[in-house]
Amino acid sequence: MMAKRLFQKVLAVGMILSLILGQTAMVLADDISDSGSPRIVVSGDTVTEIVAGQENRITLQVKNKGGATAQTVYVSPQKSGSDPFSVSVQGGGSIGSMGANGYKSITLIVNITGEVKEASYPVTLNFTYTNINDSSFSSSDTVYLKMKGFDKDPSYKLDSMKLSPESMSPGSSANLTGKILNDGERDMLDVDVSLSNLETEKISLSGGFSSKHYSSIPKGGSIDFAFSLVASADMAAGNYPVNIKLKFKDEFGKSVEKELPYYVNVGGVAGQKSQLEIRNMKEPSGVYGVNQNFTIAFDLYNSGKVAAKSITVTAEALDTSAVVPKSASVKTISELAPGATTTVSFTFAGTAASKSQNYAIQFTTEYTSGGTAVSSFKQFAGVNVNNPDSDDDNESKPKLIVSRYECDPLIVMAGQEFNLNTEILNTHAEKGVKNIKMYLTLAEETSSDSQKSGNVFTPVNSSNTFYFDQIGPKGSVEKQLRLYVVPDAQPKTYTLTVNFEYEDASGKEFTAKELLGINVKQVTALQVDDFAIPDMVEMYSPITVSFGYYNTGKVTLNNVMVKVEGDVECQNKNTYIGNMESGAGEYFETSFTPISSGEVPVSIVISYEDTSGEVMEETRDFILNVMEPMMPEDMDDMENDAQPLDMKKIIISVAILALFAMGLFVFIKRQKQEPNHSFAENTDDINDDDDDDDREDMSL
């Protein structure tokens, strides 16, 4: 009977143990079922540098990101058939087994087999594997092979550039010499140096070879070159671009072709022009009789940047029958330096054919800036001639002249107002004049007699006609005129005609004309489209800038140039555009790269010269916030950190096992504490139970 009871207790413990183990197995089974399948990926940095000319061994970390064990893992690399390298896995590609969240290392063997064309190449790693149930899985990941140093562009610059002589004259030759300095980190191989952007009618080669060949330019080294140039005989003064063209290969076999700009000056320093002006004009005062000589003198001043050459000044009366020269009517000056002044004078006299009136003398100045292009302008002066014999009834007529005039400002701007201060003199010593009418006219001569332009000067707040009551003998009056210049007036000296109609004391009518020279300057206007560059950029990342610009003024803009200023690298920091006609538009595009971090100021400057040679600038200023280059992050580690551990199932399993252990411990302890007779009693109980069972069987 006791044995039977012992058996029942053992059986109960076994059932309890089976139940506990079954629950644990269910929990663990649920845990395996919830954890998913194995998944093999590449962990860590997926960009690796390799070096040409040697075997590259790249060690990569491979991770099982799934929750189940991956068995018989095999990796095979896959690349494009055109890639210039071979790649294999050390050991053939078999990795073995990888537990959940387990890591293993693999080694790729890479050799360069061809010409490298790009900075980096993708290689796909294909993985095949099974789980514990022999179910098949596959995955793939991509790594990038980056040529060491390939992403750095070759760096070189022009050095010690020299043109001998420094400024070429039209039709002359000069030697262009210089160095190409390799200040980068790679050798330059099979180097060809030549000149481009040459034109026969401008700058061209004069003898010698058109290109120079050099086997190499090592890092930090340089080569010397020299070319003989000739300027066309009919060139105008200015700056002309001549590009230094480079063709070479780098150590990876990559072909590189670049052009570096250089500007050759023809006819003057920095391509500037000469600008002559007439100053301090000394007109003859008083009245001169027939055959009485008078002299007109003035200073010829060069306000330009270069010497004026082949200067001729021609003096001629508008009425050649009334006033004739008594000295040479043409004066020549071989050269006038910038800022220099020379005095020119001419002598004239009235003839018997003249009348008692004011006669205009015209002075025409022509010159060059070193080329064949001729600049010219005209200036006028007046002289009072008295010829009583030609007057009616042999009586002397009273004459009105403009004895003095002054423009404020001296050079007036088109589209603006100015003051014309005049003094009107009655030259007669005995006769006065009355009922005086004065009006202004302008007839600009053009290339065709049938074409005349309208008045460029318009009175402000008044009519074109002015009235004076009288001017006594040798008397004078002052008149200030406020005039407006039409916006489309061309820049030059205009001849303004002052017309007089008046009477003497007896009512006899007379007329007279006076010529005034007024210098007009046209306002230049360059319109630039709005454009922007990003405020926040990464260091060494290129930025592209593009915009349109237009000459909205009335005159040509000369020597237009676009410059990029700031701590940036740019292939062409100075881009020469040339001349822009009125109404012309251009489009500009360039890229530059910031080479320092922090706040980097950058300016885009468009400069040009107006008709007087004055340099004007349009500037756009920007502040770049430049960041340090960003390093790639380990996305796998971030993903692992983002996935919390599933502790719930682990805690449940540990608790069940603890309860089982506690129950077993209590059971064993109680068995040890019972007296020995209890075992006999238990045995008897078992025997009694067996007898009862036997009797039941027999009854059956």
XYZ file of C-alpha atoms in Angstrom:
700
model
C 0.000 0.000 0.000
C 2.874 2.307 0.856
C 4.625 1.536 -2.441
C 1.510 2.441 -4.318
C 1.265 5.784 -2.555
C 4.939 6.487 -3.287
C 4.363 5.713 -6.945
C 1.409 8.073 -7.020
C 3.466 10.873 -5.552
C 6.326 10.322 -8.053
C 3.787 10.216 -10.834
C 2.302 13.523 -9.646
C 5.724 15.152 -9.527
C 6.422 13.902 -13.052
C 3.154 15.311 -14.326
C 3.917 18.651 -12.701
C 7.427 18.606 -14.226
C 6.018 17.714 -17.635
C 3.530 20.534 -17.389
C 6.242 23.039 -16.440
C 8.591 21.878 -19.168
C 5.755 21.951 -21.694
C 4.911 25.530 -20.783
C 8.586 26.489 -21.051
C 8.813 24.796 -24.439
C 5.726 26.677 -25.568
C 7.240 29.968 -24.402
C 10.539 29.206 -26.144
C 8.675 28.058 -29.249
C 6.694 31.246 -29.203
C 9.958 33.169 -28.807
C 11.512 31.433 -31.844
C 8.345 31.927 -33.844
C 8.235 35.631 -32.965
C 11.942 36.278 -33.675
C 11.566 35.865 -37.483
C 14.042 34.609 -40.102
C 17.793 35.080 -40.453
C 18.955 38.067 -42.519
C 22.598 38.667 -43.511
C 23.825 42.212 -44.230
C 27.099 44.170 -44.339
C 27.720 46.059 -41.114
C 29.788 49.215 -40.705
C 31.275 51.520 -43.331
C 30.343 50.487 -46.869
C 32.828 52.848 -48.598
C 36.423 51.607 -48.834
C 39.440 53.162 -50.538
C 41.597 51.096 -52.861
C 44.951 51.840 -54.469
C 45.952 51.256 -58.080
C 49.002 49.140 -58.857
C 48.691 46.678 -55.972
C 46.461 43.949 -54.536
C 43.889 45.400 -52.169
C 42.533 43.315 -49.254
C 39.380 44.754 -47.748
C 38.001 43.374 -44.466
C 34.249 43.769 -43.969
C 31.982 42.930 -41.030
C 28.958 40.734 -41.885
C 26.031 40.603 -39.442
C 22.993 38.373 -38.994
C 20.304 40.941 -38.262
C 17.561 38.319 -38.045
C 16.387 36.503 -34.902
C 17.179 32.989 -36.135
C 20.409 31.179 -36.836
C 21.696 31.316 -40.419
C 23.398 28.134 -41.598
C 25.651 27.373 -44.594
C 26.120 31.090 -45.316
C 27.768 31.775 -48.680
C 28.747 35.169 -50.146
C 29.509 35.975 -53.795
C 30.539 39.428 -55.127
C 28.894 40.892 -58.228
C 30.209 43.852 -60.253
C 29.553 45.438 -63.620
C 31.363 43.771 -66.492
C 32.891 47.104 -67.548
C 34.383 47.890 -64.146
C 38.201 48.207 -64.352
C 38.968 45.763 -61.514
C 38.508 42.150 -60.371
C 37.027 41.189 -57.000
C 36.825 37.858 -55.125
C 36.269 36.597 -51.575
C 39.158 35.076 -49.647
C 38.438 31.431 -48.862
C 35.949 30.992 -51.681
C 32.973 32.715 -50.044
C 31.822 30.140 -47.463
C 31.193 31.733 -44.058
C 29.577 28.872 -42.109
C 26.838 29.437 -39.530
C 25.888 32.710 -37.831
C 23.683 32.964 -34.762
C 21.092 35.662 -34.276
C 22.824 39.080 -34.049
C 26.125 37.360 -34.721
C 29.095 38.870 -36.587
C 31.759 37.448 -38.868
C 34.516 38.989 -40.990
C 35.093 38.453 -44.698
C 37.976 39.643 -46.869
C 37.551 40.945 -50.442
C 40.553 40.758 -52.798
C 40.504 43.624 -55.367
C 42.954 44.277 -58.230
C 42.802 47.151 -60.787
C 42.690 45.709 -64.311
C 41.880 48.740 -66.514
C 41.590 52.514 -66.775
C 39.669 54.090 -63.941
C 36.910 56.368 -65.233
C 35.021 57.426 -62.118
C 35.688 58.144 -58.464
C 33.945 55.097 -56.927
C 32.355 51.804 -58.029
C 29.502 49.748 -56.488
C 30.015 46.025 -55.736
C 26.967 43.940 -54.755
C 27.512 41.142 -52.204
C 24.916 38.362 -52.625
C 24.273 36.096 -49.583
C 22.568 32.661 -49.565
C 21.823 30.677 -46.366
C 19.293 28.411 -44.599
C 17.684 28.289 -41.168
C 17.534 25.301 -38.763
C 14.581 23.913 -40.720
C 16.633 23.956 -43.973
C 14.472 26.732 -45.464
C 16.464 28.735 -48.036
C 16.986 32.490 -47.789
C 18.939 35.138 -49.721
C 19.837 38.781 -49.300
C 22.211 41.326 -50.830
C 24.034 44.479 -49.836
C 26.207 47.010 -51.693
C 29.667 48.286 -50.865
C 31.580 50.986 -52.754
C 35.182 50.871 -53.880
C 36.685 54.325 -53.995
C 39.986 55.029 -55.706
C 42.330 56.595 -53.208
C 43.086 60.135 -54.309
C 40.902 59.802 -57.393
C 38.230 62.133 -56.027
C 40.807 64.923 -55.760
C 41.076 66.863 -58.980
C 44.582 67.514 -60.259
C 45.810 70.862 -59.017
C 48.042 73.082 -61.105
C 48.478 76.737 -61.866
C 50.231 79.183 -64.160
C 53.313 80.782 -62.670
C 55.860 83.401 -63.751
C 53.769 84.443 -66.762
C 55.505 87.167 -68.771
C 54.907 88.884 -72.094
C 57.976 90.509 -73.641
C 57.423 93.341 -74.438
C 54.760 93.864 -71.793
C 52.350 95.529 -74.227
C 52.159 94.550 -77.894
C 51.563 97.055 -80.641
C 49.385 96.176 -83.642
C 51.503 94.281 -86.177
C 54.273 93.547 -83.667
C 55.488 90.296 -82.073
C 56.056 89.280 -78.469
C 57.214 86.207 -76.559
C 54.861 84.622 -74.025
C 56.729 82.602 -71.375
C 55.675 80.961 -68.165
C 55.608 77.884 -65.966
C 53.002 75.249 -65.215
C 53.318 74.299 -61.551
C 51.921 70.961 -60.337
C 50.824 71.810 -56.797
C 48.548 68.757 -56.440
C 49.075 65.303 -54.962
C 49.445 63.333 -58.205
C 51.863 63.229 -61.089
C 50.839 64.609 -64.477
C 51.864 62.294 -67.358
C 52.099 62.787 -71.158
C 51.611 66.537 -70.865
C 50.796 68.633 -73.953
C 50.790 72.435 -73.679
C 49.285 74.540 -76.473
C 47.516 77.859 -77.064
C 43.852 78.092 -77.965
C 41.396 80.888 -78.710
C 43.767 82.285 -81.353
C 42.427 84.168 -84.355
C 44.327 85.276 -87.431
C 42.749 88.731 -87.359
C 43.728 89.173 -83.691
C 46.446 87.267 -81.820
C 48.146 84.341 -83.567
C 51.298 82.232 -83.374
C 54.416 83.506 -85.079
C 56.547 80.557 -86.098
C 57.575 77.601 -83.956
C 55.478 74.635 -82.882
C 51.888 75.135 -81.881
C 52.204 72.748 -78.909
C 54.864 71.537 -76.475
C 55.121 67.965 -75.163
C 56.509 66.878 -71.779
C 56.741 63.326 -70.468
C 55.616 64.248 -66.960
C 55.280 66.928 -64.298
C 55.855 65.285 -60.886
C 54.126 66.403 -57.719
C 55.564 69.750 -56.685
C 57.435 70.081 -59.991
C 57.046 72.500 -62.882
C 57.831 72.864 -66.593
C 58.731 75.967 -68.620
C 57.071 76.879 -71.897
C 57.407 79.680 -74.466
C 55.366 80.753 -77.492
C 55.931 83.522 -80.036
C 52.851 85.669 -80.706
C 52.014 88.295 -83.297
C 49.246 90.919 -83.193
C 47.233 91.760 -86.297
C 48.171 95.100 -87.860
C 44.621 96.470 -87.751
C 43.802 95.569 -84.161
C 42.268 98.064 -81.774
C 43.725 98.517 -78.319
C 42.403 96.190 -75.648
C 42.840 92.980 -73.668
C 42.625 89.777 -75.712
C 42.243 86.328 -74.105
C 44.748 83.625 -75.040
C 44.063 80.315 -73.293
C 46.825 77.971 -72.115
C 45.501 74.502 -72.991
C 46.678 71.456 -70.998
C 46.197 67.807 -71.948
C 47.627 65.068 -69.715
C 46.910 61.758 -67.981
C 46.906 61.033 -64.294
C 48.398 57.968 -62.614
C 45.119 56.082 -63.090
C 45.281 56.581 -66.849
C 42.477 59.123 -66.809
C 42.719 61.768 -69.541
C 42.352 65.377 -68.416
C 41.943 68.448 -70.613
C 41.801 71.957 -69.133
C 42.253 75.546 -70.292
C 43.730 78.331 -68.185
C 42.970 81.917 -69.308
C 45.647 84.556 -69.878
C 45.102 88.054 -71.290
C 47.444 89.701 -73.765
C 47.439 93.477 -73.854
C 47.575 95.198 -77.212
C 48.132 98.935 -77.484
C 48.227 99.919 -73.826
C 48.576 98.912 -70.236
C 45.727 96.627 -69.151
C 43.918 97.328 -72.398
C 42.861 100.841 -71.384
C 42.301 103.627 -73.894
C 43.578 107.143 -74.205
C 41.112 110.014 -73.836
C 41.966 113.489 -75.150
C 40.227 116.644 -73.971
C 40.501 120.333 -74.876
C 40.941 122.508 -71.806
C 41.576 126.188 -71.112
C 40.332 127.412 -74.476
C 41.541 131.032 -74.963
C 39.248 132.690 -77.468
C 40.148 136.124 -78.851
C 38.392 138.923 -77.021
C 37.444 142.170 -78.725
C 36.745 142.858 -82.385
C 39.228 142.233 -85.220
C 39.312 144.020 -88.531
C 40.024 142.649 -91.968
C 43.502 141.059 -92.234
C 44.047 141.584 -88.509
C 45.541 138.420 -87.016
C 44.070 136.759 -83.951
C 45.202 133.627 -82.121
C 43.166 130.839 -80.551
C 45.074 128.597 -78.097
C 44.094 125.706 -75.840
C 45.571 122.827 -73.858
C 45.266 119.272 -75.146
C 45.047 116.940 -72.118
C 45.165 113.105 -72.062
C 42.838 111.924 -69.294
C 43.046 108.279 -70.400
C 45.092 105.388 -69.076
C 47.518 104.983 -71.993
C 49.399 107.222 -74.341
C 47.541 108.804 -77.262
C 49.399 108.409 -80.549
C 49.293 109.835 -84.081
C 47.472 112.953 -82.886
C 46.285 115.495 -85.474
C 44.459 118.738 -84.669
C 42.835 120.498 -87.622
C 41.552 124.106 -87.355
C 39.096 125.465 -89.908
C 36.579 128.298 -90.023
C 33.040 127.253 -90.803
C 32.978 130.118 -93.327
C 36.280 129.581 -95.114
C 35.777 132.639 -97.331
C 35.431 135.007 -94.363
C 38.145 133.667 -92.048
C 41.359 132.043 -93.225
C 44.322 130.521 -91.341
C 47.536 132.506 -91.048
C 49.459 129.567 -89.574
C 49.488 125.861 -90.335
C 45.922 124.645 -90.061
C 46.999 121.096 -89.044
C 49.154 120.348 -86.014
C 50.537 116.837 -85.421
C 51.753 115.306 -82.179
C 53.385 111.880 -82.230
C 52.462 110.879 -78.675
C 50.910 112.307 -75.518
C 51.414 110.327 -72.311
C 48.602 109.663 -69.798
C 48.047 112.762 -67.657
C 50.214 114.903 -69.940
C 49.251 118.288 -71.435
C 50.453 120.119 -74.531
C 49.481 123.590 -75.764
C 48.203 124.050 -79.307
C 47.612 127.428 -81.005
C 46.376 128.631 -84.385
C 46.371 132.071 -86.013
C 43.567 133.370 -88.264
C 42.448 136.624 -89.887
C 39.268 137.972 -91.438
C 39.117 138.559 -95.165
C 37.545 141.280 -97.255
C 34.648 138.934 -97.906
C 33.773 138.839 -94.230
C 31.027 140.786 -92.608
C 30.911 142.428 -89.249
C 29.826 139.417 -87.179
C 31.021 136.498 -85.063
C 32.587 133.612 -86.950
C 32.952 130.070 -85.604
C 36.253 128.179 -85.783
C 36.092 124.366 -85.667
C 38.874 122.245 -84.161
C 38.886 118.536 -85.037
C 41.136 116.223 -83.005
C 41.934 112.683 -84.155
C 44.145 110.111 -82.425
C 44.671 106.405 -81.708
C 45.413 104.402 -78.570
C 48.167 102.447 -80.275
C 46.093 100.489 -82.797
C 44.468 101.508 -86.028
C 41.115 102.460 -84.498
C 40.807 106.255 -84.694
C 39.015 108.358 -82.086
C 37.955 111.921 -82.840
C 36.019 114.826 -81.404
C 35.301 118.471 -82.304
C 35.395 121.747 -80.387
C 34.412 125.261 -81.436
C 35.531 128.813 -80.690
C 34.270 132.206 -81.917
C 35.845 135.479 -83.057
C 34.304 138.878 -83.752
C 35.262 140.308 -87.127
C 34.527 143.917 -88.123
C 34.349 144.828 -91.820
C 32.650 148.210 -92.262
C 33.118 148.090 -96.040
C 30.780 145.157 -96.364
C 28.000 146.722 -94.285
C 25.093 148.473 -95.929
C 25.681 152.234 -96.435
C 29.153 151.709 -95.127
C 27.764 152.055 -91.653
C 29.022 150.038 -88.739
C 26.414 147.610 -87.376
C 26.031 146.737 -83.729
C 26.853 143.105 -83.028
C 25.693 140.729 -80.313
C 27.969 137.900 -79.289
C 28.155 135.357 -76.472
C 31.314 136.641 -74.853
C 31.395 133.923 -72.173
C 29.534 130.730 -71.387
C 29.877 128.006 -68.798
C 28.192 124.619 -68.275
C 27.457 123.423 -64.755
C 28.492 120.621 -64.634
C 31.212 120.913 -67.251
C 30.327 117.523 -68.784
C 26.579 117.019 -68.691
C 24.833 113.653 -68.432
C 22.193 112.454 -70.867
C 18.772 112.351 -69.261
C 19.698 115.015 -66.695
C 19.426 118.786 -66.292
C 22.239 121.332 -66.237
C 22.784 125.095 -66.043
C 24.126 127.059 -69.018
C 25.449 130.420 -67.815
C 25.996 132.923 -70.631
C 27.137 136.522 -70.995
C 25.814 138.427 -74.062
C 27.921 141.379 -75.217
C 27.094 144.263 -77.540
C 30.426 144.761 -79.275
C 29.650 148.199 -80.713
C 31.326 151.094 -78.919
C 28.687 153.654 -79.887
C 25.428 151.971 -80.836
C 23.042 150.230 -78.529
C 20.545 147.473 -79.458
C 16.945 146.885 -78.386
C 14.002 144.511 -78.750
C 16.355 141.552 -78.535
C 15.127 138.000 -79.212
C 17.349 135.016 -78.457
C 16.520 131.371 -79.235
C 18.446 128.083 -79.320
C 18.702 125.515 -82.135
C 20.672 122.349 -82.710
C 21.069 120.570 -86.034
C 23.293 117.537 -85.654
C 25.019 116.501 -88.843
C 24.680 112.819 -89.762
C 26.000 110.616 -92.521
C 23.060 111.606 -94.707
C 21.943 115.143 -95.531
C 18.353 113.938 -95.464
C 18.606 112.856 -91.845
C 18.756 115.347 -89.016
C 18.258 114.644 -85.352
C 16.014 116.821 -83.209
C 17.218 119.053 -80.418
C 18.984 117.173 -77.657
C 18.693 120.181 -75.322
C 15.288 121.277 -74.016
C 14.706 124.332 -71.796
C 13.290 123.512 -68.359
C 10.235 125.501 -67.174
C 10.551 127.966 -70.032
C 10.207 128.275 -73.786
C 13.035 128.099 -76.292
C 12.906 131.862 -76.843
C 14.183 134.600 -74.521
C 13.690 138.367 -74.640
C 15.796 141.384 -73.556
C 14.715 145.033 -73.740
C 18.051 146.562 -74.656
C 21.813 146.339 -74.336
C 23.801 149.572 -74.453
C 27.098 150.185 -76.314
C 29.782 147.847 -74.981
C 27.133 146.644 -72.563
C 26.424 143.052 -71.569
C 23.738 140.997 -69.834
C 23.958 137.627 -68.122
C 21.472 134.861 -68.712
C 21.249 131.535 -66.934
C 19.450 128.773 -68.826
C 18.232 125.523 -67.274
C 18.407 122.819 -69.948
C 17.523 119.145 -70.073
C 19.455 116.568 -72.150
C 17.316 113.934 -73.878
C 18.064 110.411 -72.564
C 19.140 108.943 -75.913
C 21.750 111.616 -76.700
C 25.002 110.063 -77.895
C 28.138 110.887 -75.893
C 30.073 113.611 -77.726
C 30.443 117.387 -78.033
C 27.314 119.056 -79.416
C 27.195 122.454 -81.109
C 24.388 124.544 -79.692
C 23.440 127.513 -81.891
C 22.391 130.733 -80.174
C 20.347 132.896 -82.566
C 19.841 136.650 -82.085
C 17.291 138.966 -83.688
C 17.476 142.625 -82.626
C 17.203 146.264 -83.738
C 19.378 149.328 -83.519
C 18.189 152.703 -82.279
C 16.638 153.553 -85.663
C 14.656 150.272 -85.770
C 16.862 148.528 -88.320
C 16.761 144.765 -87.882
C 19.802 142.563 -87.550
C 20.494 138.894 -86.950
C 23.461 137.028 -85.531
C 24.434 133.487 -84.559
C 26.745 132.117 -81.908
C 27.992 128.506 -81.606
C 28.500 126.911 -78.196
C 30.168 123.532 -77.629
C 28.608 121.317 -74.926
C 30.074 117.967 -73.890
C 27.480 115.235 -73.238
C 28.169 111.953 -71.490
C 25.752 109.032 -71.686
C 24.737 107.185 -68.526
C 25.736 103.522 -68.578
C 23.371 100.899 -67.165
C 24.013 97.185 -66.628
C 21.080 95.121 -65.373
C 21.837 91.796 -63.659
C 19.181 89.135 -63.089
C 18.444 88.162 -59.512
C 20.230 85.003 -58.441
C 21.043 83.319 -55.161
C 23.452 80.778 -53.763
C 22.684 78.435 -50.841
C 23.326 79.839 -47.362
C 24.451 76.475 -45.928
C 26.901 74.343 -47.907
C 29.410 71.599 -47.233
C 33.125 72.216 -47.655
C 34.535 70.931 -50.975
C 31.011 70.689 -52.444
C 30.761 72.640 -55.742
C 28.235 75.478 -56.073
C 26.897 76.523 -59.474
C 25.982 80.147 -60.165
C 24.193 81.291 -63.314
C 22.515 84.539 -64.279
C 21.778 86.802 -67.217
C 22.928 90.393 -67.582
C 21.938 93.081 -70.048
C 23.218 96.422 -71.321
C 20.130 98.556 -70.747
C 22.014 101.805 -71.345
C 22.386 103.786 -74.542
C 26.089 103.180 -75.195
C 28.464 100.267 -75.626
C 30.080 98.806 -72.508
C 33.760 98.070 -73.091
C 35.987 95.343 -71.608
C 33.236 93.591 -69.654
C 34.669 91.095 -67.160
C 33.078 88.795 -64.544
C 35.098 87.976 -61.419
C 34.553 85.558 -58.518
C 36.121 86.859 -55.298
C 36.460 84.956 -52.023
C 38.147 81.958 -50.372
C 36.913 79.504 -52.970
C 38.421 77.442 -55.751
C 37.186 78.331 -59.217
C 38.458 77.242 -62.625
C 38.068 80.753 -64.061
C 37.922 83.409 -61.368
C 38.268 86.082 -64.088
C 36.176 85.670 -67.229
C 36.689 88.240 -70.014
C 33.480 88.936 -71.976
C 34.525 91.813 -74.254
C 32.282 94.629 -75.483
C 28.480 94.712 -75.128
C 26.428 96.786 -77.519
C 23.410 98.715 -76.260
C 20.492 96.312 -75.800
C 22.719 93.217 -75.833
C 22.320 90.445 -73.264
C 24.667 87.719 -72.088
C 24.363 84.583 -69.924
C 27.044 83.627 -67.414
C 27.506 80.349 -65.569
C 30.338 79.163 -63.371
C 30.958 76.898 -60.384
C 33.212 77.295 -57.397
C 34.098 75.221 -54.342
C 34.510 76.534 -50.759
C 37.831 75.393 -49.284
C 37.418 76.654 -45.727
C 34.703 76.281 -43.104
C 32.742 78.881 -41.196
C 31.401 82.116 -42.637
C 33.005 82.606 -46.058
C 32.302 85.888 -47.920
C 31.930 85.499 -51.699
C 31.396 88.260 -54.265
C 30.385 88.145 -57.942
C 31.743 91.313 -59.594
C 30.911 92.490 -63.129
C 33.188 95.313 -64.254
C 33.181 97.382 -67.448
C 34.333 100.702 -68.903
C 32.101 103.523 -70.084
C 32.811 105.644 -73.153
C 35.227 107.851 -71.221
C 37.297 104.896 -69.988
C 36.030 105.060 -66.405
C 35.776 101.598 -64.791
C 32.351 100.756 -63.304
C 31.400 97.719 -61.209
C 28.240 95.798 -60.318
C 28.782 93.628 -57.217
C 26.704 90.895 -55.555
C 27.954 89.923 -52.071
C 27.078 86.692 -50.257
C 28.010 84.997 -46.981
C 28.387 81.205 -47.181
C 27.969 79.149 -44.001
C 30.369 76.307 -44.801
C 30.185 73.071 -42.789
C 32.873 70.446 -42.328
C 32.383 67.371 -44.577
C 29.915 64.843 -43.080
C 31.184 61.276 -42.431
C 28.814 58.313 -43.244
C 27.190 56.787 -40.144
C 26.891 53.060 -39.329
C 23.220 52.636 -40.045
C 23.299 49.020 -38.845
C 24.444 49.992 -35.353
C 21.809 52.706 -35.237
C 19.192 50.170 -36.206
C 20.376 47.755 -33.502
C 20.237 50.508 -30.911
C 16.728 51.392 -32.039
C 15.436 47.798 -31.445
C 14.803 47.157 -27.708
C 15.464 43.644 -26.291
C 12.328 41.509 -25.799
C 12.807 40.837 -22.058
C 9.213 39.785 -21.374
C 9.588 36.230 -22.633
C 12.925 35.794 -20.939
C 11.470 36.863 -17.552
C 8.508 34.465 -17.917
C 10.780 31.517 -18.702
C 13.079 32.242 -15.753
C 10.098 32.546 -13.383
C 8.667 29.172 -14.457
C 11.996 27.441 -13.973
C 12.368 29.055 -10.540
C 8.943 27.795 -9.431
C 9.770 24.310 -10.639
C 13.047 24.292 -8.739
C 11.350 25.554 -5.564
C 8.651 22.855 -5.720
C 11.170 20.091 -6.238
C 13.239 21.365 -3.334
C 10.218 21.336 -0.947
C 9.205 17.832 -2.014
C 12.652 16.340 -1.375
C 12.956 18.087 1.975
C 9.589 16.732 3.181
C 10.565 13.211 2.192
C 13.671 13.430 4.302
C 11.771 14.709 7.361
C 9.200 11.689 7.532
C 10.099 8.774 10.054
C 11.287 5.440 8.762
C 8.096 3.669 9.857
C 6.208 5.777 7.474
C 7.993 3.986 4.693
C 6.792 0.595 6.084
C 3.329 1.952 6.413
C 3.471 3.106 2.923
C 4.728 -0.308 1.849
C 1.874 -2.015 3.693
C -0.560 0.316 2.137
C 0.780 -0.599 -1.244
C 0.539 -4.324 -0.481
C -3.034 -3.883 0.787
C -3.866 -2.157 -2.379
C -2.336 -5.004 -4.383
C -4.432 -7.585 -2.476
C -7.549 -5.609 -3.103
C -6.714 -5.521 -6.774
C -6.140 -9.273 -6.880
C -9.482 -9.949 -5.291
C -11.189 -7.723 -7.743
C -9.573 -9.623 -10.609
C -10.662 -12.971 -9.258
C -14.226 -11.825 -8.845
C -14.211 -10.909 -12.438
